[in-house]
Coordinates of C-alpha atoms (C1' of nucleotides) in Angstrom, one line a residue:
Chain T
M1 CA 158.0 112.9 43.6
N2 CA 161.6 112.7 44.8
G3 CA 161.7 109.6 42.6
H4 CA 164.7 107.3 41.8
E5 CA 166.6 107.6 45.0
T6 CA 170.2 107.1 45.8
V7 CA 171.0 104.3 48.1
Q8 CA 168.5 103.2 50.8
P9 CA 166.6 100.3 49.4
P10 CA 162.9 100.7 50.2
L11 CA 162.0 103.7 52.3
D12 CA 165.0 105.8 52.5
D13 CA 165.0 107.9 55.6
A14 CA 167.3 110.2 53.6
S15 CA 164.5 111.3 51.3
V16 CA 162.1 111.7 54.2
A17 CA 164.6 114.0 56.0
S18 CA 166.0 115.9 53.1
D19 CA 162.8 116.9 51.7
P20 CA 160.8 119.9 53.1
V21 CA 160.3 122.3 55.9
R22 CA 162.7 121.5 58.7
A23 CA 163.1 123.5 61.8
S24 CA 163.9 121.8 65.1
T25 CA 164.1 118.3 63.7
A26 CA 165.6 116.8 66.8
E27 CA 162.8 118.0 68.9
I28 CA 160.2 116.7 66.6
K29 CA 162.0 113.4 66.5
S30 CA 161.8 113.1 70.2
V31 CA 158.1 113.7 70.1
I32 CA 157.7 111.1 67.4
A33 CA 159.8 108.7 69.4
S34 CA 157.5 109.0 72.3
M35 CA 154.5 108.2 70.1
I36 CA 156.2 105.2 68.6
A37 CA 157.0 104.2 72.2
E38 CA 153.4 104.5 73.1
E39 CA 152.4 102.0 70.4
G40 CA 155.3 99.8 71.4
E41 CA 154.0 99.6 74.9
R42 CA 150.6 98.7 73.6
N43 CA 151.9 96.0 71.4
S44 CA 154.4 94.4 73.6
A45 CA 156.2 95.2 76.7
A46 CA 159.5 96.0 75.0
G47 CA 158.3 97.7 71.8
T48 CA 161.5 98.1 69.9
A49 CA 162.5 96.5 66.7
L50 CA 158.9 96.3 65.4
D51 CA 159.1 99.1 63.0
R52 CA 162.4 98.3 61.6
N53 CA 161.3 95.3 59.7
C54 CA 157.9 96.1 58.2
A55 CA 157.6 98.6 55.4
H56 CA 154.1 99.5 56.5
D57 CA 155.4 100.5 59.9
R58 CA 158.1 102.6 58.4
V59 CA 155.6 104.3 56.2
R60 CA 153.3 105.0 59.1
W61 CA 156.2 106.5 61.0
A62 CA 157.1 108.7 58.1
I63 CA 153.6 109.9 57.5
L64 CA 153.1 110.6 61.2
E65 CA 156.3 112.6 61.2
R66 CA 155.2 114.7 58.3
I67 CA 151.8 115.3 59.9
M68 CA 153.5 116.3 63.1
D69 CA 156.0 118.7 61.5
G70 CA 153.4 120.3 59.3
T71 CA 154.5 119.0 56.0
Y72 CA 151.1 117.5 55.6
Q73 CA 148.5 120.1 56.7
P74 CA 145.2 119.2 58.3
G75 CA 142.7 118.3 55.7
E76 CA 145.4 117.5 53.1
R77 CA 144.8 114.5 50.9
L78 CA 147.0 111.4 51.2
K79 CA 147.0 109.5 48.0
E80 CA 148.0 105.9 48.2
L81 CA 149.8 105.5 45.0
T82 CA 151.6 108.8 45.3
L83 CA 152.9 107.8 48.7
A84 CA 153.8 104.3 47.4
R85 CA 155.8 105.7 44.6
E86 CA 157.5 108.1 46.9
F87 CA 158.6 105.3 49.2
H88 CA 159.4 102.9 46.4
L89 CA 156.7 100.5 47.6
S90 CA 153.5 99.1 46.4
Q91 CA 150.1 100.2 47.5
A92 CA 149.5 97.5 50.1
P93 CA 151.9 98.6 52.9
V94 CA 150.8 102.2 52.4
R95 CA 147.2 101.2 52.8
E96 CA 148.0 99.3 56.0
A97 CA 149.8 102.3 57.4
L98 CA 146.9 104.5 56.6
R99 CA 144.5 102.1 58.2
K100 CA 146.4 102.2 61.5
L101 CA 146.6 106.0 61.4
E102 CA 142.9 106.1 60.8
A103 CA 142.3 103.9 63.8
I104 CA 144.2 106.2 66.1
G105 CA 142.4 109.2 64.7
V106 CA 145.3 110.9 62.9
V107 CA 143.8 110.3 59.5
K108 CA 140.2 110.1 58.3
S109 CA 139.3 108.1 55.3
E110 CA 136.1 107.3 53.4
P111 CA 135.6 104.4 51.0
Y112 CA 136.6 105.2 47.5
R113 CA 137.2 108.7 48.6
G114 CA 140.7 108.4 50.0
A115 CA 142.4 109.5 53.2
R116 CA 143.0 113.0 54.6
V117 CA 144.9 114.4 57.6
R118 CA 142.2 114.7 60.1
E119 CA 141.1 118.2 61.0
L120 CA 140.0 119.2 64.5
S121 CA 137.1 121.5 65.0
P122 CA 137.2 124.1 67.7
T123 CA 134.7 122.0 69.7
E124 CA 136.8 118.8 69.4
L125 CA 139.8 120.8 70.4
R126 CA 138.0 122.2 73.4
D127 CA 136.9 118.7 74.4
A128 CA 140.4 117.4 74.0
Y129 CA 141.9 120.1 76.2
Q130 CA 139.3 119.4 78.9
L131 CA 140.0 115.7 78.7
R132 CA 143.7 116.4 78.9
G133 CA 143.2 118.3 82.1
I134 CA 141.2 115.6 83.6
L135 CA 143.8 112.9 82.7
E136 CA 146.7 115.0 84.0
Q137 CA 145.0 115.6 87.2
A138 CA 144.2 112.0 87.7
A139 CA 147.7 111.0 86.6
T140 CA 149.3 113.3 89.1
E141 CA 147.2 111.8 91.9
F142 CA 148.5 108.4 91.0
I143 CA 152.2 109.4 91.1
A144 CA 154.1 107.6 93.8
D145 CA 156.8 110.2 94.2
F146 CA 158.2 113.0 92.2
P147 CA 162.0 113.0 92.5
E148 CA 164.1 116.1 92.4
E149 CA 165.7 115.0 89.2
A150 CA 162.3 115.2 87.5
V151 CA 161.7 118.6 88.9
R152 CA 164.9 119.7 87.3
T153 CA 163.8 118.4 83.9
L154 CA 160.6 120.4 84.3
E155 CA 162.6 123.5 85.0
T156 CA 164.7 122.9 81.9
E157 CA 161.7 122.5 79.7
Y158 CA 160.0 125.5 81.3
A159 CA 163.1 127.6 80.6
A160 CA 163.2 126.4 77.0
M161 CA 159.6 127.1 76.6
R162 CA 160.0 130.7 77.7
A163 CA 163.0 131.1 75.4
A164 CA 161.0 129.7 72.5
V165 CA 158.1 132.0 73.1
T166 CA 160.3 135.1 73.1
A167 CA 162.0 133.9 70.0
G168 CA 158.6 133.5 68.4
D169 CA 159.2 129.8 67.8
L170 CA 155.8 128.3 68.1
Q171 CA 156.9 124.9 67.1
G172 CA 159.5 125.0 69.9
V173 CA 156.9 126.2 72.4
A174 CA 154.6 123.3 71.5
C175 CA 157.4 120.8 71.8
H176 CA 158.7 121.9 75.1
N177 CA 155.2 122.3 76.5
R178 CA 154.5 118.7 75.5
N179 CA 157.7 117.5 77.1
F180 CA 156.8 119.3 80.3
H181 CA 153.5 117.7 80.6
R182 CA 154.8 114.3 79.5
C183 CA 157.4 114.3 82.1
I184 CA 154.7 114.6 84.7
V185 CA 152.2 112.1 83.3
E186 CA 154.9 109.5 82.7
R187 CA 155.5 109.2 86.4
C188 CA 151.9 107.9 86.7
Q189 CA 151.6 104.4 88.0
N190 CA 148.5 103.8 85.8
Q191 CA 149.6 102.8 82.3
E192 CA 146.1 103.2 80.9
I193 CA 145.9 106.8 82.0
L194 CA 149.3 107.3 80.3
R195 CA 148.1 105.6 77.2
A196 CA 144.9 107.7 77.0
W197 CA 146.9 110.8 77.5
K198 CA 149.3 109.9 74.8
S199 CA 146.6 109.0 72.3
L200 CA 145.1 112.4 73.1
G201 CA 148.4 114.0 72.4
I202 CA 148.3 112.7 68.9
C203 CA 145.1 114.6 68.3
M204 CA 146.4 117.7 69.9
R205 CA 149.1 117.8 67.3
A206 CA 147.3 120.7 65.7
R207 CA 150.3 122.6 66.9
L208 CA 149.8 126.0 68.3
N209 CA 148.1 127.1 65.1
V210 CA 144.9 127.3 67.0
Q211 CA 146.6 129.5 69.6
R212 CA 145.9 132.5 67.4
R213 CA 145.8 134.6 70.5
L214 CA 149.5 135.0 70.6
D215 CA 149.3 137.8 73.0
R216 CA 147.9 135.5 75.7
L217 CA 150.5 132.8 75.2
P218 CA 153.2 134.2 77.5
E219 CA 150.8 134.4 80.4
A220 CA 149.6 130.9 79.8
I221 CA 153.1 129.7 79.9
L222 CA 153.8 131.4 83.2
S223 CA 151.2 129.2 84.8
H224 CA 153.6 126.3 84.6
Q225 CA 155.7 127.7 87.5
P226 CA 153.2 127.0 90.3
I227 CA 152.9 123.5 89.0
I228 CA 156.6 123.0 89.4
D229 CA 156.5 124.4 92.8
A230 CA 153.7 122.1 93.9
L231 CA 155.5 119.1 92.6
R232 CA 158.7 120.0 94.2
T233 CA 157.0 120.2 97.6
G234 CA 155.3 116.9 97.0
N235 CA 151.9 118.4 97.0
L236 CA 150.6 116.1 94.3
R237 CA 147.0 116.7 94.8
Y238 CA 147.4 120.4 94.5
A239 CA 149.6 120.0 91.4
G240 CA 146.8 117.9 89.9
Q241 CA 144.3 120.7 90.5
L242 CA 146.6 123.2 88.9
L243 CA 147.2 121.0 85.9
R244 CA 143.5 120.6 85.4
D245 CA 142.9 124.4 85.6
H246 CA 145.8 124.9 83.3
S247 CA 144.3 122.9 80.5
F248 CA 140.8 124.2 81.1
G249 CA 142.2 127.7 80.8
F250 CA 142.8 127.1 77.1
V251 CA 139.2 126.2 76.6
S252 CA 138.0 129.8 76.8
D253 CA 140.2 130.7 73.8
L254 CA 138.4 128.2 71.7
V255 CA 134.7 129.1 71.9
Chain S
M1 CA 134.3 89.8 42.1
N2 CA 133.3 86.9 44.2
G3 CA 130.0 87.2 42.5
H4 CA 128.3 83.8 42.7
E5 CA 127.0 84.3 46.3
T6 CA 123.8 83.4 47.8
V7 CA 122.3 86.5 49.4
Q8 CA 124.8 88.3 51.5
P9 CA 127.2 89.8 49.0
P10 CA 130.7 89.0 50.3
L11 CA 130.9 88.1 53.9
D12 CA 128.0 85.9 54.7
D13 CA 126.9 86.6 58.2
A14 CA 125.3 83.2 58.0
S15 CA 128.6 81.5 58.3
V16 CA 129.6 83.9 61.1
A17 CA 126.5 83.3 63.1
S18 CA 126.0 79.6 62.5
D19 CA 129.3 78.7 64.0
P20 CA 130.0 78.3 67.7
V21 CA 129.1 79.4 71.2
R22 CA 126.0 81.5 71.2
A23 CA 124.2 82.8 74.2
S24 CA 122.4 86.2 74.2
T25 CA 123.4 87.2 70.7
A26 CA 121.0 90.1 70.5
E27 CA 122.7 91.7 73.5
I28 CA 126.1 91.2 72.1
K29 CA 124.9 92.7 68.9
S30 CA 123.9 95.8 70.7
V31 CA 127.3 96.1 72.3
I32 CA 129.0 95.7 69.0
A33 CA 126.7 98.2 67.4
S34 CA 127.8 100.8 70.0
M35 CA 131.4 100.1 69.2
I36 CA 130.8 100.5 65.5
A37 CA 129.0 103.6 66.2
E38 CA 132.0 104.9 68.1
E39 CA 134.2 104.6 65.2
G40 CA 131.6 106.0 62.9
E41 CA 131.6 109.1 65.1
R42 CA 135.3 109.3 64.8
N43 CA 135.4 108.9 61.1
S44 CA 132.6 111.2 60.2
A45 CA 129.7 113.0 61.9
A46 CA 127.2 110.5 60.6
G47 CA 129.0 107.3 60.6
T48 CA 126.6 105.0 58.9
A49 CA 127.1 103.3 55.5
L50 CA 130.9 103.2 55.9
D51 CA 131.2 99.5 56.8
R52 CA 128.7 98.4 54.3
N53 CA 130.9 99.0 51.3
C54 CA 134.3 97.9 52.3
A55 CA 135.2 94.3 52.8
H56 CA 137.9 95.2 55.3
D57 CA 135.4 97.0 57.5
R58 CA 133.0 94.1 57.4
V59 CA 135.8 91.7 58.3
R60 CA 136.9 94.0 61.1
W61 CA 133.3 94.0 62.4
A62 CA 133.1 90.2 62.2
I63 CA 136.4 89.6 64.0
L64 CA 135.5 92.1 66.7
E65 CA 132.2 90.4 67.2
R66 CA 133.9 87.1 67.6
I67 CA 136.4 88.5 70.1
M68 CA 133.6 90.1 72.1
D69 CA 131.4 87.0 72.2
G70 CA 134.3 84.7 73.1
T71 CA 134.5 82.8 69.9
Y72 CA 138.1 83.9 69.7
Q73 CA 139.7 83.6 73.2
P74 CA 142.4 86.0 74.4
G75 CA 145.7 84.9 73.0
E76 CA 144.2 83.0 70.2
R77 CA 146.0 83.1 66.9
L78 CA 144.3 84.9 64.0
K79 CA 145.7 83.6 60.7
E80 CA 145.3 85.9 57.7
L81 CA 144.7 83.3 55.0
T82 CA 142.4 81.2 57.2
L83 CA 140.2 84.2 57.8
A84 CA 140.4 85.2 54.2
R85 CA 139.2 81.8 53.0
E86 CA 136.5 81.8 55.6
F87 CA 135.2 85.2 54.3
H88 CA 135.8 84.4 50.7
L89 CA 138.2 87.2 50.3
S90 CA 141.9 87.7 49.6
Q91 CA 144.5 88.4 52.2
A92 CA 144.6 92.2 51.7
P93 CA 141.3 93.2 53.3
V94 CA 141.9 90.9 56.2
R95 CA 145.2 92.4 56.8
E96 CA 143.7 95.9 56.8
A97 CA 141.1 94.8 59.3
L98 CA 143.8 93.4 61.6
R99 CA 145.9 96.5 61.3
K100 CA 143.0 98.6 62.6
L101 CA 142.2 96.2 65.4
E102 CA 145.8 96.3 66.3
A103 CA 145.8 100.1 66.4
I104 CA 142.9 100.2 68.8
G105 CA 144.5 97.5 71.0
V106 CA 142.2 94.6 70.5
V107 CA 144.7 92.6 68.7
K108 CA 148.5 92.3 69.0
S109 CA 150.7 91.4 66.1
E110 CA 154.4 91.0 65.5
P111 CA 156.1 91.0 62.1
Y112 CA 156.2 87.6 60.5
R113 CA 154.7 86.1 63.6
G114 CA 151.1 86.9 63.0
A115 CA 148.3 88.4 65.0
R116 CA 146.7 87.3 68.2
V117 CA 143.7 88.4 70.3
R118 CA 145.3 90.6 72.9
E119 CA 145.4 89.4 76.5
L120 CA 145.0 91.7 79.4
S121 CA 147.1 91.2 82.5
P122 CA 145.5 91.8 85.9
T123 CA 147.5 95.0 86.2
E124 CA 146.2 96.3 82.9
L125 CA 142.7 95.4 83.9
R126 CA 143.2 97.2 87.2
D127 CA 144.4 100.3 85.4
A128 CA 141.6 100.2 83.0
Y129 CA 139.0 100.0 85.8
Q130 CA 140.6 103.0 87.5
L131 CA 140.6 105.0 84.3
R132 CA 137.0 104.0 83.7
G133 CA 136.1 105.4 87.1
I134 CA 137.9 108.6 86.4
L135 CA 136.3 109.1 83.0
E136 CA 132.8 108.3 84.3
Q137 CA 133.2 110.8 87.2
A138 CA 134.4 113.5 84.8
A139 CA 131.7 112.7 82.3
T140 CA 129.0 112.9 84.9
E141 CA 130.2 116.4 85.9
F142 CA 129.9 117.4 82.3
I143 CA 126.3 116.3 82.0
A144 CA 123.9 119.2 81.3
D145 CA 120.8 117.5 82.6
F146 CA 119.7 114.0 83.3
P147 CA 116.1 113.6 82.2
E148 CA 113.6 111.3 83.9
E149 CA 113.5 109.2 80.8
A150 CA 117.1 108.3 81.1
V151 CA 116.6 107.5 84.8
R152 CA 114.0 105.0 83.7
T153 CA 116.4 103.4 81.3
L154 CA 118.9 103.0 84.1
E155 CA 116.3 101.3 86.3
T156 CA 115.4 99.0 83.5
E157 CA 119.0 98.0 82.9
Y158 CA 119.6 97.7 86.7
A159 CA 116.6 95.3 87.0
A160 CA 117.9 93.3 84.0
M161 CA 121.3 93.1 85.6
R162 CA 119.9 91.7 88.9
A163 CA 117.8 89.2 87.0
A164 CA 120.8 88.1 85.0
V165 CA 122.9 87.7 88.1
T166 CA 120.4 85.5 89.8
A167 CA 120.1 83.5 86.6
G168 CA 123.9 83.0 86.6
D169 CA 124.1 84.7 83.2
L170 CA 127.4 86.4 83.4
Q171 CA 127.3 87.5 79.8
G172 CA 124.0 89.2 80.5
V173 CA 125.3 90.9 83.6
A174 CA 128.2 92.3 81.7
C175 CA 126.0 93.5 78.9
H176 CA 123.4 95.3 81.1
N177 CA 126.1 96.7 83.2
R178 CA 127.7 98.1 80.2
N179 CA 124.4 99.6 79.0
F180 CA 123.9 101.1 82.4
H181 CA 127.2 103.0 82.4
R182 CA 126.9 103.9 78.7
C183 CA 123.6 105.5 79.3
I184 CA 125.2 107.8 81.7
V185 CA 128.4 108.6 79.9
E186 CA 126.5 109.2 76.6
R187 CA 124.9 112.2 78.2
C188 CA 128.2 113.9 78.6
Q189 CA 128.7 117.0 76.6
N190 CA 132.4 116.2 75.9
Q191 CA 132.8 113.9 73.0
E192 CA 136.4 113.2 73.7
I193 CA 135.6 111.8 77.1
L194 CA 132.9 109.7 75.5
R195 CA 135.4 108.5 73.0
A196 CA 138.0 107.6 75.5
W197 CA 135.5 105.8 77.6
K198 CA 134.3 103.7 74.6
S199 CA 137.8 102.9 73.5
L200 CA 138.4 101.7 77.0
G201 CA 135.3 99.6 76.8
I202 CA 136.8 97.6 74.0
C203 CA 139.7 96.6 76.3
M204 CA 137.3 95.7 79.1
R205 CA 135.8 93.1 76.9
A206 CA 137.4 90.5 79.0
R207 CA 133.9 89.8 80.0
L208 CA 133.3 89.0 83.6
N209 CA 135.7 86.2 83.4
V210 CA 138.0 88.1 85.6
Q211 CA 135.2 88.4 88.1
R212 CA 136.0 85.0 89.5
R213 CA 134.8 86.2 92.8
L214 CA 131.2 85.4 92.0
D215 CA 130.2 85.6 95.5
R216 CA 130.9 89.3 95.6
L217 CA 129.2 90.1 92.4
P218 CA 125.6 90.6 93.8
E219 CA 126.8 93.2 96.3
A220 CA 128.8 95.0 93.6
I221 CA 125.7 95.2 91.5
L222 CA 123.7 96.7 94.4
S223 CA 126.0 99.7 94.4
H224 CA 124.2 100.9 91.2
Q225 CA 121.1 101.9 93.2
P226 CA 122.6 105.0 94.9
I227 CA 123.9 106.1 91.5
I228 CA 120.4 106.1 90.1
D229 CA 119.2 107.9 93.2
A230 CA 121.8 110.6 92.9
L231 CA 121.1 111.1 89.2
R232 CA 117.4 111.3 89.7
T233 CA 117.8 114.1 92.2
G234 CA 120.1 115.9 89.9
N235 CA 123.1 115.6 92.2
L236 CA 125.5 115.0 89.4
R237 CA 128.6 115.7 91.3
Y238 CA 127.8 113.2 93.9
A239 CA 126.8 110.7 91.2
G240 CA 130.2 111.1 89.7
Q241 CA 131.9 110.4 93.0
L242 CA 129.8 107.3 93.4
L243 CA 130.7 106.1 89.9
R244 CA 134.4 106.6 90.6
D245 CA 134.2 104.7 93.8
H246 CA 132.1 102.0 92.1
S247 CA 134.8 101.3 89.5
F248 CA 137.6 101.6 91.9
G249 CA 135.8 99.0 94.0
F250 CA 136.6 96.3 91.4
V251 CA 140.3 97.1 91.6
S252 CA 140.7 95.3 94.9
D253 CA 139.6 92.0 93.3
L254 CA 142.4 92.2 90.8
V255 CA 145.5 93.0 92.6
Chain W
dA1 C1' 120.2 128.9 30.2
dT2 C1' 119.4 124.7 32.9
dT3 C1' 119.2 120.1 33.9
dC4 C1' 120.2 115.4 32.8
dT5 C1' 123.1 111.8 31.0
dT6 C1' 127.1 109.7 30.3
dA7 C1' 132.1 109.1 28.9
dG8 C1' 136.8 109.7 30.8
dG9 C1' 140.2 110.1 34.1
dA10 C1' 141.7 109.5 38.7
dT11 C1' 141.8 106.9 42.8
dT12 C1' 140.6 103.3 45.8
dA13 C1' 139.5 98.3 46.8
dT14 C1' 140.5 93.8 46.0
dC15 C1' 142.8 89.9 43.9
dG16 C1' 146.3 86.3 42.9
dA17 C1' 151.0 85.3 43.0
dT18 C1' 155.7 85.8 44.7
dA19 C1' 159.3 86.9 48.0
dA20 C1' 160.8 87.0 52.9
dT21 C1' 160.8 85.2 57.2
dC22 C1' 160.0 82.1 61.0
dC23 C1' 159.6 77.5 63.2
dG24 C1' 160.1 72.8 64.0
dC25 C1' 162.4 68.7 62.5
dC26 C1' 165.9 65.8 60.9
dG27 C1' 170.3 64.1 60.2
dC28 C1' 175.1 65.0 61.4
dT29 C1' 179.0 65.6 64.3
dC30 C1' 181.3 64.9 68.5
Chain E
dG1 C1' 173.0 61.2 73.9
dA2 C1' 173.5 66.3 73.3
dG3 C1' 174.3 70.1 70.5
dC4 C1' 174.3 72.2 65.9
dG5 C1' 173.2 73.5 61.2
dG6 C1' 170.4 73.5 57.5
dC7 C1' 166.0 71.6 54.9
dG8 C1' 160.7 72.2 54.4
dG9 C1' 156.3 73.6 55.7
dA10 C1' 153.6 77.3 57.2
dT11 C1' 152.6 82.1 57.4
dT12 C1' 153.3 86.8 56.7
dA13 C1' 154.9 90.8 53.8
dT14 C1' 155.0 92.8 49.5
dC15 C1' 154.1 93.2 44.7
dG16 C1' 151.8 94.1 40.1
dA17 C1' 147.6 94.0 37.9
dT18 C1' 142.6 94.3 37.7
dA19 C1' 137.9 95.6 39.2
dA20 C1' 135.0 98.9 41.4
dT21 C1' 133.8 103.4 42.4
dC22 C1' 133.8 108.4 42.4
dC23 C1' 134.3 113.1 40.3
dT24 C1' 134.3 116.2 36.5
dA25 C1' 132.9 118.0 32.7
dA26 C1' 131.3 117.8 28.0
dG27 C1' 127.3 117.2 25.4
dA28 C1' 122.2 116.4 24.6
dA29 C1' 117.5 117.4 25.6
dT30 C1' 114.1 120.6 27.3

DNA sequence: ATTCTTAGGATTATCGATAATCCGCCGCTC
DNA sequence: GAGCGGCGGATTATCGATAATCCTAAGAAT
């Protein structure tokens, strides 16, 4: 593909970034960063320099980014040698990257048949939204306290979300929505809940494509306001209830 | 390839099974089988012959089994070439197996430092038990109906659990306990909840080692009876509440 | 025309070897 | 004797090549 590159020795981030569709790259990066952080947490307390050294980790990061930003569509084939050539690597590290992505459910592969970006059926999506609601409710009940500073972050994200929806920027809506919810769940004392929520987030990546009911989107977004209010007044239990209902609300759109 | 084998084509289960500590192998097998099934579900609707073909899947299965049955202790080093020699394979499939195990949190690896069986801190274990309680409560509320046949299964497992505890067979207790809970969660309509619960089960493998408070074990087991009663009378919501409390009850033993 | 068989091309799975990195040990300096 | 710097063994990371498998489609048989 974008073969013989310029400088970067093995996997040049340049090629990754200069390539295709690019909208709000910074936002996407932050999402990706949180995912990487998730795995870092799982692997070691301070998950930092892990993906700097290993080619297979860089490849995994790059593929994940492309899946998240829509470069690779759901169902799209991921050929090992093609990716290897693109990254100026051999097949082995690409395979390892795909194995990890397969294990966390981002990619689906069959022996001798290759790997594809995993597609989510409406049923799976419905189940995922329900589970997200359950986890967010539980997480909220485990929050020790919700400081004013965090409330302000919520308001910022909420405002950005409304701005994005009026601008018709679905990508932006998805991103700020995710940030909003993450800001809440991250305050949870229970790391396993947080981990489960994040691993679910990976599967929810099917950006708002599924939200074909664009007309109902604005009203869905407005339901974030009461959540902010409940959190500000420290009514965590009620906030949890609202979050659960909020997620369950999407279910009806999905069969 | 490694043609000249005896019977089992590549990875001879013989060597795997003839090796070390062995207690109630059949029970362990069933646990493993359920885990494999879990991944099968994730990979394709009918996850069956996937791990028959690929060496890396068989290796993953074998390593997982050894971790589950205690052959590989938490923290133990897993050397790639040692495993490769043992399975009569090259390094590549072993690496792929380890990458997958790493992604699901069973193994932890650092670049150039190798892979180890992941250890769970008391805090992680506490969080895991809490999450399990939450998931089981949610799952129960999503159950459509709980037939008499399933109730009988629960009673069977419950009886086996009590028998195991009087016999001092901790492995057996853990296994039947797991079967008991699985029988409930499997009736859940929401596949994502089921998946999350199963992936948690992998981390809870730290068998009942943690349950050093052996004296309190019998009473903890008795708390299964009201759950059975609630399910038999169709009081699913109450059963969910009991299951949550049941799991949370273990938390106090773990700080 | 339809079905069956079977080359051919494409891709994955595995191998064996090499490069890169880490760790402990030994001698050296002070 | 203590600290330091670099050799050597051990192990992982990556490579390039080969074997195994799958898919397609052309051709033969009915």
